[in-house]
CSV table of C-alpha atoms in Angstrom, one decimal:
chain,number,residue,atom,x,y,z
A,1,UNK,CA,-32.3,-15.9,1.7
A,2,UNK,CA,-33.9,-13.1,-0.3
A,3,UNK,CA,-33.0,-13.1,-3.5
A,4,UNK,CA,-31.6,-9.9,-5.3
A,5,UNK,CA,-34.4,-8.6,-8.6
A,6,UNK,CA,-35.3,-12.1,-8.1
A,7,UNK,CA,-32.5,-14.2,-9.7
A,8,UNK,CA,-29.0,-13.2,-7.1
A,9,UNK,CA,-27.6,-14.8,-4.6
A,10,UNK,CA,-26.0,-13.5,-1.5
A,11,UNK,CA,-25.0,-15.3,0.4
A,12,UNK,CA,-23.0,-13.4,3.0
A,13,UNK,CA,-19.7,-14.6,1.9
A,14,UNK,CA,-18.0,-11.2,1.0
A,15,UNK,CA,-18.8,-7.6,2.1
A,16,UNK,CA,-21.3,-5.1,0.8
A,17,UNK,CA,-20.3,-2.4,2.3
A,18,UNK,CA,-17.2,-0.4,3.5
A,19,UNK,CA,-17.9,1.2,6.9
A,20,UNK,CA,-21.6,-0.1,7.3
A,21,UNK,CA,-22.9,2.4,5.1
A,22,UNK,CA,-21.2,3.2,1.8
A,23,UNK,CA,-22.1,0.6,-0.7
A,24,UNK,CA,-18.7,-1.3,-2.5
A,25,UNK,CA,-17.9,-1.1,-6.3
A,26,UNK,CA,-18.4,-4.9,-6.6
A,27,UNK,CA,-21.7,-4.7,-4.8
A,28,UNK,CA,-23.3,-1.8,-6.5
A,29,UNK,CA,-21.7,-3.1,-10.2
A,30,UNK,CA,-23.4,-6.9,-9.5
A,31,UNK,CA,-26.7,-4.9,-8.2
A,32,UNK,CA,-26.9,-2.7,-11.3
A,33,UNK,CA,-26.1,-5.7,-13.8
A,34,UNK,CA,-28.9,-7.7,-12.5
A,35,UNK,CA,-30.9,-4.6,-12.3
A,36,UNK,CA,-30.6,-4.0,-15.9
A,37,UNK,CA,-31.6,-7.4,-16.7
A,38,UNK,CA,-34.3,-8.7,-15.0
A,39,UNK,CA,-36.1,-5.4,-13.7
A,40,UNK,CA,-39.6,-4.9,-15.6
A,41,UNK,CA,-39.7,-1.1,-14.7
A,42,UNK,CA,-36.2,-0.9,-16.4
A,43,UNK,CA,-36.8,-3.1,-19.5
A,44,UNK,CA,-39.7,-1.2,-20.1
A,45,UNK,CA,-37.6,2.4,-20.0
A,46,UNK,CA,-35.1,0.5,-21.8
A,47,UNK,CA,-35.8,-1.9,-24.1
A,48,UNK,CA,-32.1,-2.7,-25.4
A,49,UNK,CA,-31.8,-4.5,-22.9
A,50,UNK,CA,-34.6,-7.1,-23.0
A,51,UNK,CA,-32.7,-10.2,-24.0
A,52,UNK,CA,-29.8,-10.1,-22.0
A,53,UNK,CA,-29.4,-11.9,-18.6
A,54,UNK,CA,-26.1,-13.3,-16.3
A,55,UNK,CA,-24.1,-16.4,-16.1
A,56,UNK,CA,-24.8,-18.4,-13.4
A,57,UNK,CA,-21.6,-17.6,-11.9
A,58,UNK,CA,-22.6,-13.9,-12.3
A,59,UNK,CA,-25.7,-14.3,-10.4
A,60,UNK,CA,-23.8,-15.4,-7.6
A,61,UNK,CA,-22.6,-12.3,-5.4
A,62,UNK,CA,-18.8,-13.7,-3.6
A,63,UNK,CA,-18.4,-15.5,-7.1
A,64,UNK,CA,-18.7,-11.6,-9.0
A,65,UNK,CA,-17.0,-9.8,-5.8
A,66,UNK,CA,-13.9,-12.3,-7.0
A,67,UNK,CA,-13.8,-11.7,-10.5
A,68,UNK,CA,-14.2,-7.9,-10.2
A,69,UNK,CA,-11.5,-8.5,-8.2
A,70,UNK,CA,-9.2,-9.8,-10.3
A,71,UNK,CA,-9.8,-7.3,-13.3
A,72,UNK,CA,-7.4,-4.7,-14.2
A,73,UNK,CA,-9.4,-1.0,-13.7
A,74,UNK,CA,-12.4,-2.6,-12.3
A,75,UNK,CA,-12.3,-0.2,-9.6
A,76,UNK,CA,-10.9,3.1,-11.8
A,77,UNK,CA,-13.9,6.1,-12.0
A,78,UNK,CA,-15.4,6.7,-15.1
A,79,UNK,CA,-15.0,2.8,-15.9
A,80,UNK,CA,-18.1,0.3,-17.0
A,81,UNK,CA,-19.1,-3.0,-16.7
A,82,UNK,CA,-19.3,-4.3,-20.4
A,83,UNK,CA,-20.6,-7.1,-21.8
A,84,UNK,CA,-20.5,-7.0,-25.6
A,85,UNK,CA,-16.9,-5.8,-26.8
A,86,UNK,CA,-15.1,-8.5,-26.6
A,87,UNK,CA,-18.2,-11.0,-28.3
A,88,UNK,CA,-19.7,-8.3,-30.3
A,89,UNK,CA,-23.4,-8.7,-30.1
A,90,UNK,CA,-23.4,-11.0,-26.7
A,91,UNK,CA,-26.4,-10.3,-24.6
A,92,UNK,CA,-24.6,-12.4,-21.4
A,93,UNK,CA,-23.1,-10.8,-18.4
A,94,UNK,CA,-20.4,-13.8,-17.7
A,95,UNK,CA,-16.5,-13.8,-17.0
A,96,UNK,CA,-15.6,-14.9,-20.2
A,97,UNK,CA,-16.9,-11.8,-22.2
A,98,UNK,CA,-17.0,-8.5,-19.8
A,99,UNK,CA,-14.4,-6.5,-19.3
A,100,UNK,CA,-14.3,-2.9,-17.6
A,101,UNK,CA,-13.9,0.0,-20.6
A,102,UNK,CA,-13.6,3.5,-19.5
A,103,UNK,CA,-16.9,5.3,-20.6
A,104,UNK,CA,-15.3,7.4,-23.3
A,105,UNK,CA,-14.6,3.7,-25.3
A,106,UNK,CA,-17.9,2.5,-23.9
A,107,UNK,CA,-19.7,5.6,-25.1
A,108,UNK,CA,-18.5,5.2,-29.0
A,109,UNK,CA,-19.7,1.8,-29.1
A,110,UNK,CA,-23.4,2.4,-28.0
A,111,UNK,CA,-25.7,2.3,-30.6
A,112,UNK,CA,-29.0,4.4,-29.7
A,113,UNK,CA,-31.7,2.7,-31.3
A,114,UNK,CA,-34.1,4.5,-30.5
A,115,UNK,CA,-32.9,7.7,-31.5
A,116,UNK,CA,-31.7,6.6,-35.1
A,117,UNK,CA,-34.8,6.4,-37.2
A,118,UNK,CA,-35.6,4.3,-40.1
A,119,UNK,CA,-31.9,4.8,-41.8
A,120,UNK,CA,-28.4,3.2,-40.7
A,121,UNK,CA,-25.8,4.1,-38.3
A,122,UNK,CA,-24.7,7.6,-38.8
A,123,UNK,CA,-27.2,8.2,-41.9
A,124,UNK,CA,-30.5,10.6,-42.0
A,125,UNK,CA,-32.3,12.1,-44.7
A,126,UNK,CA,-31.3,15.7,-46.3
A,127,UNK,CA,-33.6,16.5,-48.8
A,128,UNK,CA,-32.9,14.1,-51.9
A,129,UNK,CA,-30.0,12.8,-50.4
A,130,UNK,CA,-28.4,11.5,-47.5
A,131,UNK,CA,-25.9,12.8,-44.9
A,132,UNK,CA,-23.4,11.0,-42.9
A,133,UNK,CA,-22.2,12.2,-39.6
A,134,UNK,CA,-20.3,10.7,-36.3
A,135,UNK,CA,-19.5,12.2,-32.9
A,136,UNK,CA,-15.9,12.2,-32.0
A,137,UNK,CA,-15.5,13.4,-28.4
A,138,UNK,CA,-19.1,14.6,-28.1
A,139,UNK,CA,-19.0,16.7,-31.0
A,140,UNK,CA,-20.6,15.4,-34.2
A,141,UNK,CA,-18.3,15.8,-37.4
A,142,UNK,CA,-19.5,16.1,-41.2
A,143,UNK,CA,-19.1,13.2,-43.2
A,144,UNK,CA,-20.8,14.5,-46.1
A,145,UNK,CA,-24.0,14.5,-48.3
A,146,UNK,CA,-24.5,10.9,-50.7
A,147,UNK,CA,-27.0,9.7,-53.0
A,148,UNK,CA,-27.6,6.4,-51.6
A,149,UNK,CA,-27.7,5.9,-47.8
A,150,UNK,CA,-25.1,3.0,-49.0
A,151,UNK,CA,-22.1,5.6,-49.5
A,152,UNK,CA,-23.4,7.6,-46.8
A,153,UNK,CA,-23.5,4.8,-44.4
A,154,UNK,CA,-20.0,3.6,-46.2
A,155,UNK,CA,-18.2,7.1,-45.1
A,156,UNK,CA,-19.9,6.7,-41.6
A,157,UNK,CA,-18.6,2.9,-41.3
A,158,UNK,CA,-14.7,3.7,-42.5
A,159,UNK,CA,-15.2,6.6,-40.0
A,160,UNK,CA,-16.4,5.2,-37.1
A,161,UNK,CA,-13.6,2.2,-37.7
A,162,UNK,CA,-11.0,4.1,-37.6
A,163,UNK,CA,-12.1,6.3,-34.3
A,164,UNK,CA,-12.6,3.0,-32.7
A,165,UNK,CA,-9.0,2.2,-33.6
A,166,UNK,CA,-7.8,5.7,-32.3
A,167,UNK,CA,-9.3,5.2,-29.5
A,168,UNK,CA,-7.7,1.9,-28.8
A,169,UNK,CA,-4.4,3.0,-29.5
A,170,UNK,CA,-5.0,6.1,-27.1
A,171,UNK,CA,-6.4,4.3,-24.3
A,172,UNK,CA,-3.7,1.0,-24.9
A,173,UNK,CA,-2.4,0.6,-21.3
A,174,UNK,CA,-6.3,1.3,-19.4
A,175,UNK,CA,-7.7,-1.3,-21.3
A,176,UNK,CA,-7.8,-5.1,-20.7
A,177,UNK,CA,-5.7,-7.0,-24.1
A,178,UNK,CA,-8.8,-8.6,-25.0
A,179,UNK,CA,-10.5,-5.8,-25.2
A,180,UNK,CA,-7.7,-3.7,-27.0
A,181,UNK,CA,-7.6,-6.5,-29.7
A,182,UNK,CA,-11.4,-6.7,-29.7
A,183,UNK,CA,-11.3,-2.4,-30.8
A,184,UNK,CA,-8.8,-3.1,-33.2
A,185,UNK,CA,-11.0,-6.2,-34.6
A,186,UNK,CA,-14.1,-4.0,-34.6
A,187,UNK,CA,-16.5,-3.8,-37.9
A,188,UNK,CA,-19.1,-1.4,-38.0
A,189,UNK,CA,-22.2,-3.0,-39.8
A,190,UNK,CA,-25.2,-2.0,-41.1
A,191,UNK,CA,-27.6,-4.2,-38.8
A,192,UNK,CA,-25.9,-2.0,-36.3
């Protein structure tokens, strides 16, 4: 049996595709997870994801195809497989911690690295000073111009909180519990 990126199993015991040709949900969700994970060409475009991996149950196909299963709006559009709401920071694909968020929730809680710079969340440099902004909705709002990137970074944090919290309330009933409780629980820090 080939294995899938080199860690997945398959091993026959539930479909991959409907009608021979179109790839199903489960199959192209447990394909991308391990893709993420263990290919080289994709950790090097995307680094963030260097130290994650999958449960052992995870890595197993029919095991993954029954949990997705199971979940409430796995199979909704515009939903994602995520890993690290409900254990903020966990860097493990398993059934314990992932849940399905739509990509408007996933999308507030992504952090871009890359493109922050040398200052925290939702700080950057003006002048002298520093300015705070966040994107609600794809638009970025104003926060303000601080002394310190502390109060700047304080104004982004209360923020960013309470969108997180908006959010929750707005998206209450296409949300797994532990996820709605995890968005309600959520602290914005500046590590983030």
């Amino acid at each position: 049996m080939k294995l899938v990126h080199g860690v997945g199993i398959n091993n026959r015991e539930r479909p991959t595709r409907m009608n021979g040709s179109e790839m199903l949900p489960e199959y192209r969700l447990w394909k991308g997870m391990l893709f993420r994970c263990y290919s080289k060409d994709k950790l090097e475009l995307n680094p963030s994801y260097k130290d994650c991996d999958v449960s052992i149950d995870f890595l197993q196909y029919h095991l993954f195809f029954d949990w997705c299963r199971k979940q409430k709006f796995f199979d909704k559009k515009d939903y994602c497989l995520d890993k690290d709401l409900i254990k903020k920071g966990n860097k493990t694909y398993s059934p314990e911690f992932c849940c399905f968020l739509p990509k408007a929730i996933n999308n507030i809680l992504t952090k871009s690295d890359c493109a922050r710079g040398e200052y925290p969340i939702g700080v950057s440099k003006k002048r002298d000073k520093y300015k705070a902004e966040i994107k609600i909705e794809g638009k970025k709002t104003w926060l303000g111009v601080f002394y310190s990137e502390i109060e700047a970074f304080s104004a982004y944090k209360t923020a960013k909180e309470e969108h997180i919290k908006n959010m929750a309330e707005k998206y209450r009933e296409m949300i797994d519990e532990r996820a709605y409780k995890a968005l309600l629980n959520y602290t914005v820090e500046i590590t983030d």
